[in-house]
Amino acid sequence: MSERIKVGAVCGAAPRPFWSVMIPTYNCQKFLAETLRSVISQAPDASMMEIWVVDDGSPEGSPEELVREIAGDRVKFHRHPKNLGHVKNFEFCLNQARGEVVHMLHGDDYVLPGFYSAHEKAYKENPEIGAAFCCSRQIREAGEFVSNSPMVIGNTGVLPSDWVLELCVTNRLETPSITVKRSVYEKHDAFDSLYGWTEDWEMWGRIAASEPMYFIHDILAVYRRVEVSNTSKRYRTGENVTDFYNAGLKIQSYVADVPEAVTKEHQKHSAFCGIKVALLLFPQDIRGVYNNLKEAGKILPFFTLTRFFYSLVTGTQSKDKG
């Protein structure tokens, strides 16, 4: 059963901005200045773009002081008196947003020059689209380059309707790279808290199943990857594997006639998710390794997975090809 709330329509007759840039934060003040400056440096005036920072009760730092130091009154600030959890914070952001198009930009990510102009051009030239996204760059916590996102199609343009099958397998885009019409959120509801690790992917799949989407082949957004913590409950218990698998199945339920090959490919990606985390936890957290392999073993044969994991750890080639 899904756990998502409605996004209400904007009330009142006051003119609305084209953009709502919503920046949810939690204990990421050391990155927030870079995030804010990346937006403000290319922001039109307040009549065209509202900017919010919404802090989820961070116990560390003084994010409001930082916002005022960098942006004065140009950026609206709200702090929840207690931590709601990231999905509830996202819900608050969506319902506060008044713009025609919403950009959810996490407080540790940032955008590159030209992000908003490229996205605005996409919506104005293609009024039928419900969302647009660009290529992104992934970096480590300290800023070192990791990778660039793959090209979805060879050039900029509206994606074919069957592109949603790509999202039936795995997530193909990072949250800072996508913008969505507010009316689409009103139609399809907010993020689903049932998917505590993959709520963004499930949302993009929900949208792609029924709304035209636009791809911009330029790298205009940066996603900061925070390394997996061995104390993270979701990683130690293997819940991440279950979330990943169930989110893909949920997206498949939105699509008619999903090919069997797509379903099988999703199973492989889900099981590999468990192996990847098990490798990150090994050898410090053997219980966490076991939990991830156990959850992955509910998707593909457990013996096959453990043999493959052993070969990766030891550097030997597993003979089991099953």
CSV table of C-alpha atoms in Angstrom, one decimal:
chain,number,residue,atom,x,y,z
A,1,MET,CA,0.0,0.0,0.0
A,2,SER,CA,1.4,3.4,-1.0
A,3,GLU,CA,2.1,6.1,1.6
A,4,ARG,CA,1.9,9.4,-0.3
A,5,ILE,CA,-0.1,12.5,0.2
A,6,LYS,CA,-1.8,14.9,-2.2
A,7,VAL,CA,-0.2,18.0,-3.4
A,8,GLY,CA,-2.8,20.7,-3.2
A,9,ALA,CA,-3.5,23.3,-5.9
A,10,VAL,CA,-2.0,26.8,-5.4
A,11,CYS,CA,-4.6,29.0,-3.8
A,12,GLY,CA,-5.3,32.7,-4.5
A,13,ALA,CA,-5.2,34.8,-7.6
A,14,ALA,CA,-1.8,36.4,-7.0
A,15,PRO,CA,0.7,36.1,-9.9
A,16,ARG,CA,2.8,32.9,-9.7
A,17,PRO,CA,6.5,32.6,-10.5
A,18,PHE,CA,7.7,30.3,-13.2
A,19,TRP,CA,10.1,28.6,-10.9
A,20,SER,CA,10.0,27.2,-7.4
A,21,VAL,CA,13.5,26.1,-6.3
A,22,MET,CA,13.0,24.1,-3.1
A,23,ILE,CA,16.1,23.2,-1.2
A,24,PRO,CA,15.5,20.6,1.6
A,25,THR,CA,18.4,20.4,4.1
A,26,TYR,CA,19.4,18.3,7.0
A,27,ASN,CA,22.9,18.5,8.6
A,28,CYS,CA,24.5,19.7,5.4
A,29,GLN,CA,25.4,23.2,6.2
A,30,LYS,CA,29.0,22.8,5.0
A,31,PHE,CA,27.7,22.3,1.5
A,32,LEU,CA,24.7,24.7,1.5
A,33,ALA,CA,26.7,27.8,0.6
A,34,GLU,CA,27.8,26.2,-2.7
A,35,THR,CA,24.2,25.0,-3.4
A,36,LEU,CA,22.8,28.5,-2.8
A,37,ARG,CA,25.4,30.3,-4.8
A,38,SER,CA,24.9,28.0,-7.8
A,39,VAL,CA,21.2,28.9,-7.8
A,40,ILE,CA,21.4,32.6,-7.1
A,41,SER,CA,24.1,33.2,-9.7
A,42,GLN,CA,21.7,32.3,-12.5
A,43,ALA,CA,18.4,33.2,-10.8
A,44,PRO,CA,16.0,35.7,-12.4
A,45,ASP,CA,14.1,38.1,-10.2
A,46,ALA,CA,11.7,37.0,-7.5
A,47,SER,CA,8.7,37.4,-9.7
A,48,MET,CA,10.1,34.6,-11.9
A,49,MET,CA,11.8,32.4,-9.3
A,50,GLU,CA,11.1,31.8,-5.6
A,51,ILE,CA,13.8,30.1,-3.7
A,52,TRP,CA,13.2,28.2,-0.4
A,53,VAL,CA,15.6,26.5,2.1
A,54,VAL,CA,13.6,24.1,4.2
A,55,ASP,CA,15.6,22.6,7.1
A,56,ASP,CA,14.4,19.4,8.7
A,57,GLY,CA,15.3,20.3,12.3
A,58,SER,CA,19.1,20.0,11.9
A,59,PRO,CA,20.8,19.7,15.3
A,60,GLU,CA,24.1,20.9,13.7
A,61,GLY,CA,25.0,24.4,12.5
A,62,SER,CA,22.9,27.5,11.9
A,63,PRO,CA,21.5,27.2,8.4
A,64,GLU,CA,19.3,30.3,8.7
A,65,GLU,CA,22.3,32.5,9.5
A,66,LEU,CA,24.1,31.1,6.4
A,67,VAL,CA,21.1,31.7,4.2
A,68,ARG,CA,20.8,35.3,5.4
A,69,GLU,CA,24.5,35.9,5.0
A,70,ILE,CA,24.6,34.7,1.4
A,71,ALA,CA,21.1,35.7,0.1
A,72,GLY,CA,19.6,38.2,2.5
A,73,ASP,CA,15.8,38.2,2.1
A,74,ARG,CA,16.0,36.8,-1.5
A,75,VAL,CA,15.7,33.2,-0.1
A,76,LYS,CA,12.8,32.1,2.1
A,77,PHE,CA,13.8,30.0,5.1
A,78,HIS,CA,11.7,27.6,7.1
A,79,ARG,CA,12.9,25.2,9.9
A,80,HIS,CA,10.8,22.4,11.2
A,81,PRO,CA,10.9,22.4,15.1
A,82,LYS,CA,11.6,18.7,15.0
A,83,ASN,CA,12.9,16.2,12.4
A,84,LEU,CA,10.1,14.9,10.1
A,85,GLY,CA,12.2,12.7,8.0
A,86,HIS,CA,13.3,13.5,4.4
A,87,VAL,CA,10.2,12.3,2.6
A,88,LYS,CA,7.9,14.4,4.9
A,89,ASN,CA,10.2,17.4,4.3
A,90,PHE,CA,9.9,16.9,0.5
A,91,GLU,CA,6.1,16.8,0.9
A,92,PHE,CA,6.2,20.1,2.8
A,93,CYS,CA,8.4,21.6,0.0
A,94,LEU,CA,6.0,20.6,-2.7
A,95,ASN,CA,3.0,22.0,-1.0
A,96,GLN,CA,4.8,25.3,-0.2
A,97,ALA,CA,5.9,25.7,-3.8
A,98,ARG,CA,3.9,28.2,-5.9
A,99,GLY,CA,5.8,28.1,-9.1
A,100,GLU,CA,4.7,26.6,-12.4
A,101,VAL,CA,7.8,24.3,-12.3
A,102,VAL,CA,9.4,22.9,-9.2
A,103,HIS,CA,13.1,22.0,-8.8
A,104,MET,CA,13.9,19.9,-5.7
A,105,LEU,CA,17.6,20.6,-5.1
A,106,HIS,CA,19.0,18.8,-2.1
A,107,GLY,CA,21.2,21.0,0.2
A,108,ASP,CA,24.4,19.1,-0.7
A,109,ASP,CA,23.9,19.1,-4.5
A,110,TYR,CA,24.2,22.0,-6.9
A,111,VAL,CA,23.6,23.2,-10.4
A,112,LEU,CA,25.9,24.4,-13.2
A,113,PRO,CA,25.5,27.6,-15.2
A,114,GLY,CA,22.7,27.4,-17.8
A,115,PHE,CA,20.6,24.8,-15.8
A,116,TYR,CA,17.5,27.0,-15.5
A,117,SER,CA,17.6,28.6,-18.9
A,118,ALA,CA,17.9,25.2,-20.6
A,119,HIS,CA,15.0,23.8,-18.6
A,120,GLU,CA,12.8,26.8,-19.1
A,121,LYS,CA,13.5,26.6,-22.9
A,122,ALA,CA,12.4,23.0,-22.8
A,123,TYR,CA,9.0,23.8,-21.2
A,124,LYS,CA,8.3,26.8,-23.4
A,125,GLU,CA,9.1,25.1,-26.6
A,126,ASN,CA,7.4,21.8,-25.6
A,127,PRO,CA,4.3,22.7,-23.6
A,128,GLU,CA,3.1,19.1,-23.6
A,129,ILE,CA,5.9,17.8,-21.4
A,130,GLY,CA,5.4,17.2,-17.7
A,131,ALA,CA,9.1,17.0,-16.6
A,132,ALA,CA,12.6,17.7,-18.0
A,133,PHE,CA,16.0,16.5,-16.9
A,134,CYS,CA,19.6,16.9,-17.9
A,135,CYS,CA,22.8,14.9,-17.6
A,136,SER,CA,24.5,15.1,-14.2
A,137,ARG,CA,27.9,14.7,-12.7
A,138,GLN,CA,28.4,12.6,-9.6
A,139,ILE,CA,31.1,13.6,-7.1
A,140,ARG,CA,32.3,12.3,-3.7
A,141,GLU,CA,31.6,14.1,-0.5
A,142,ALA,CA,34.9,16.1,-0.7
A,143,GLY,CA,34.2,17.0,-4.4
A,144,GLU,CA,36.3,14.4,-6.3
A,145,PHE,CA,34.8,13.4,-9.6
A,146,VAL,CA,33.1,10.0,-9.7
A,147,SER,CA,31.2,9.7,-13.0
A,148,ASN,CA,28.9,11.4,-15.5
A,149,SER,CA,25.4,10.1,-16.0
A,150,PRO,CA,24.8,8.1,-19.2
A,151,MET,CA,23.2,9.7,-22.2
A,152,VAL,CA,19.6,8.6,-22.3
A,153,ILE,CA,19.3,9.4,-26.0
A,154,GLY,CA,21.8,10.7,-28.5
A,155,ASN,CA,20.5,14.3,-28.5
A,156,THR,CA,18.3,16.8,-26.7
A,157,GLY,CA,14.6,16.2,-27.1
A,158,VAL,CA,11.3,14.7,-26.0
A,159,LEU,CA,11.8,11.1,-24.9
A,160,PRO,CA,9.9,8.2,-26.7
A,161,SER,CA,7.0,6.9,-24.6
A,162,ASP,CA,8.6,3.5,-24.1
A,163,TRP,CA,11.6,5.2,-22.3
A,164,VAL,CA,9.8,4.4,-19.1
A,165,LEU,CA,11.0,0.8,-19.5
A,166,GLU,CA,14.5,2.1,-18.7
A,167,LEU,CA,13.1,3.2,-15.3
A,168,CYS,CA,11.5,-0.2,-14.8
A,169,VAL,CA,15.0,-1.6,-14.5
A,170,THR,CA,16.9,1.0,-12.4
A,171,ASN,CA,17.0,4.7,-11.7
A,172,ARG,CA,18.6,6.6,-14.7
A,173,LEU,CA,18.7,10.1,-13.3
A,174,GLU,CA,19.7,12.0,-10.2
A,175,THR,CA,17.3,14.2,-8.3
A,176,PRO,CA,19.2,17.6,-8.9
A,177,SER,CA,18.9,17.0,-12.6
A,178,ILE,CA,15.1,16.9,-12.9
A,179,THR,CA,12.4,19.6,-12.8
A,180,VAL,CA,8.7,18.9,-12.8
A,181,LYS,CA,5.6,20.9,-13.5
A,182,ARG,CA,3.7,21.5,-10.2
A,183,SER,CA,0.5,20.5,-12.0
A,184,VAL,CA,2.1,17.0,-12.5
A,185,TYR,CA,2.7,16.7,-8.8
A,186,GLU,CA,-0.9,17.7,-8.1
A,187,LYS,CA,-2.0,15.0,-10.5
A,188,HIS,CA,0.3,12.2,-9.3
A,189,ASP,CA,0.7,13.1,-5.6
A,190,ALA,CA,3.9,13.6,-3.5
A,191,PHE,CA,6.8,11.2,-2.9
A,192,ASP,CA,5.9,7.8,-1.4
A,193,SER,CA,7.3,7.3,2.0
A,194,LEU,CA,6.9,3.5,1.6
A,195,TYR,CA,10.1,3.6,-0.4
A,196,GLY,CA,12.4,5.2,2.1
A,197,TRP,CA,15.6,4.7,0.0
A,198,THR,CA,14.2,4.9,-3.5
A,199,GLU,CA,11.3,7.4,-3.2
A,200,ASP,CA,12.8,9.6,-5.9
A,201,TRP,CA,13.1,6.8,-8.5
A,202,GLU,CA,9.6,5.6,-7.8
A,203,MET,CA,8.3,9.2,-8.4
A,204,TRP,CA,10.2,9.6,-11.7
A,205,GLY,CA,8.8,6.3,-12.9
A,206,ARG,CA,5.3,7.2,-11.8
A,207,ILE,CA,5.6,10.4,-13.9
A,208,ALA,CA,7.3,8.9,-16.9
A,209,ALA,CA,4.5,6.2,-17.2
A,210,SER,CA,2.0,8.9,-18.1
A,211,GLU,CA,3.7,12.2,-18.9
A,212,PRO,CA,6.0,13.2,-21.7
A,213,MET,CA,9.5,13.9,-20.5
A,214,TYR,CA,12.3,15.9,-22.0
A,215,PHE,CA,16.0,15.1,-22.0
A,216,ILE,CA,18.8,17.7,-22.1
A,217,HIS,CA,22.1,16.1,-23.0
A,218,ASP,CA,24.3,18.8,-21.3
A,219,ILE,CA,25.8,18.2,-17.9
A,220,LEU,CA,24.1,20.9,-15.8
A,221,ALA,CA,23.6,19.4,-12.3
A,222,VAL,CA,26.0,17.9,-9.7
A,223,TYR,CA,25.0,15.1,-7.3
A,224,ARG,CA,27.1,14.7,-4.2
A,225,ARG,CA,27.5,11.1,-3.2
A,226,VAL,CA,27.8,10.6,0.6
A,227,GLU,CA,29.6,7.4,1.3
A,228,VAL,CA,27.7,4.5,2.8
A,229,SER,CA,28.0,4.5,6.6
A,230,ASN,CA,28.4,1.2,8.3
A,231,THR,CA,26.0,2.4,11.0
A,232,SER,CA,23.2,3.1,8.6
A,233,LYS,CA,20.3,0.9,9.6
A,234,ARG,CA,18.9,0.6,6.1
A,235,TYR,CA,22.2,-0.7,4.8
A,236,ARG,CA,23.0,-2.9,7.7
A,237,THR,CA,19.6,-4.7,7.6
A,238,GLY,CA,19.5,-5.1,3.8
A,239,GLU,CA,16.3,-2.9,3.6
A,240,ASN,CA,18.0,-1.0,0.7
A,241,VAL,CA,17.8,-4.2,-1.4
A,242,THR,CA,14.1,-4.6,-0.7
A,243,ASP,CA,13.4,-1.0,-1.4
A,244,PHE,CA,15.2,-1.1,-4.7
A,245,TYR,CA,13.4,-4.3,-5.8
A,246,ASN,CA,10.0,-3.1,-4.7
A,247,ALA,CA,10.3,0.3,-6.3
A,248,GLY,CA,11.1,-1.2,-9.7
A,249,LEU,CA,8.2,-3.6,-9.4
A,250,LYS,CA,5.9,-0.6,-8.5
A,251,ILE,CA,7.0,1.3,-11.6
A,252,GLN,CA,6.4,-1.8,-13.7
A,253,SER,CA,2.8,-1.9,-12.3
A,254,TYR,CA,2.3,1.6,-13.9
A,255,VAL,CA,3.2,0.2,-17.4
A,256,ALA,CA,1.2,-2.1,-19.6
A,257,ASP,CA,2.9,-5.2,-21.0
A,258,VAL,CA,6.3,-5.0,-19.5
A,259,PRO,CA,8.6,-7.4,-21.4
A,260,GLU,CA,9.9,-10.3,-19.5
A,261,ALA,CA,13.5,-9.3,-20.3
A,262,VAL,CA,12.9,-6.0,-18.5
A,263,THR,CA,11.7,-7.8,-15.4
A,264,LYS,CA,14.7,-10.1,-15.4
A,265,GLU,CA,17.1,-7.2,-15.8
A,266,HIS,CA,15.5,-5.5,-12.9
A,267,GLN,CA,16.0,-8.6,-10.8
A,268,LYS,CA,19.7,-8.6,-11.6
A,269,HIS,CA,20.1,-4.9,-10.8
A,270,SER,CA,18.3,-5.4,-7.5
A,271,ALA,CA,20.5,-8.4,-6.5
A,272,PHE,CA,23.6,-6.5,-7.5
A,273,CYS,CA,22.5,-3.7,-5.2
A,274,GLY,CA,22.9,-6.1,-2.3
A,275,ILE,CA,26.3,-7.3,-3.5
A,276,LYS,CA,27.6,-3.8,-3.9
A,277,VAL,CA,26.6,-2.8,-0.4
A,278,ALA,CA,27.9,-6.0,1.0
A,279,LEU,CA,31.3,-5.2,-0.5
A,280,LEU,CA,31.3,-1.8,1.1
A,281,LEU,CA,30.5,-3.3,4.5
A,282,PHE,CA,33.0,-6.1,4.2
A,283,PRO,CA,34.9,-7.0,6.4
A,284,GLN,CA,33.9,-4.5,9.2
A,285,ASP,CA,30.3,-5.6,9.4
A,286,ILE,CA,29.8,-9.3,8.6
A,287,ARG,CA,26.2,-9.2,9.8
A,288,GLY,CA,25.5,-6.4,7.4
A,289,VAL,CA,27.2,-8.4,4.6
A,290,TYR,CA,25.0,-11.4,5.4
A,291,ASN,CA,21.8,-9.4,5.5
A,292,ASN,CA,22.4,-7.8,2.1
A,293,LEU,CA,23.3,-11.2,0.6
A,294,LYS,CA,20.2,-12.7,2.2
A,295,GLU,CA,17.9,-10.1,0.8
A,296,ALA,CA,19.5,-10.3,-2.6
A,297,GLY,CA,19.1,-14.1,-2.3
A,298,LYS,CA,15.3,-13.6,-2.2
A,299,ILE,CA,15.6,-12.3,-5.7
A,300,LEU,CA,18.3,-14.5,-7.3
A,301,PRO,CA,19.6,-17.9,-6.0
A,302,PHE,CA,21.5,-17.3,-2.7
A,303,PHE,CA,24.3,-19.7,-3.6
A,304,THR,CA,25.0,-18.0,-6.9
A,305,LEU,CA,25.2,-14.6,-5.1
A,306,THR,CA,27.5,-15.8,-2.4
A,307,ARG,CA,29.8,-17.5,-4.9
A,308,PHE,CA,29.9,-14.2,-6.9
A,309,PHE,CA,30.6,-12.2,-3.8
A,310,TYR,CA,33.4,-14.5,-2.7
A,311,SER,CA,35.0,-14.2,-6.1
A,312,LEU,CA,34.9,-10.4,-5.9
A,313,VAL,CA,36.4,-10.4,-2.4
A,314,THR,CA,39.2,-12.9,-3.1
A,315,GLY,CA,39.8,-11.9,-6.7
A,316,THR,CA,39.1,-15.4,-8.0
A,317,GLN,CA,36.8,-16.2,-10.8
A,318,SER,CA,33.6,-18.0,-9.8
A,319,LYS,CA,32.8,-21.1,-11.9
A,320,ASP,CA,29.1,-20.8,-11.1
A,321,LYS,CA,27.5,-19.0,-14.0
A,322,GLY,CA,23.9,-19.6,-12.9
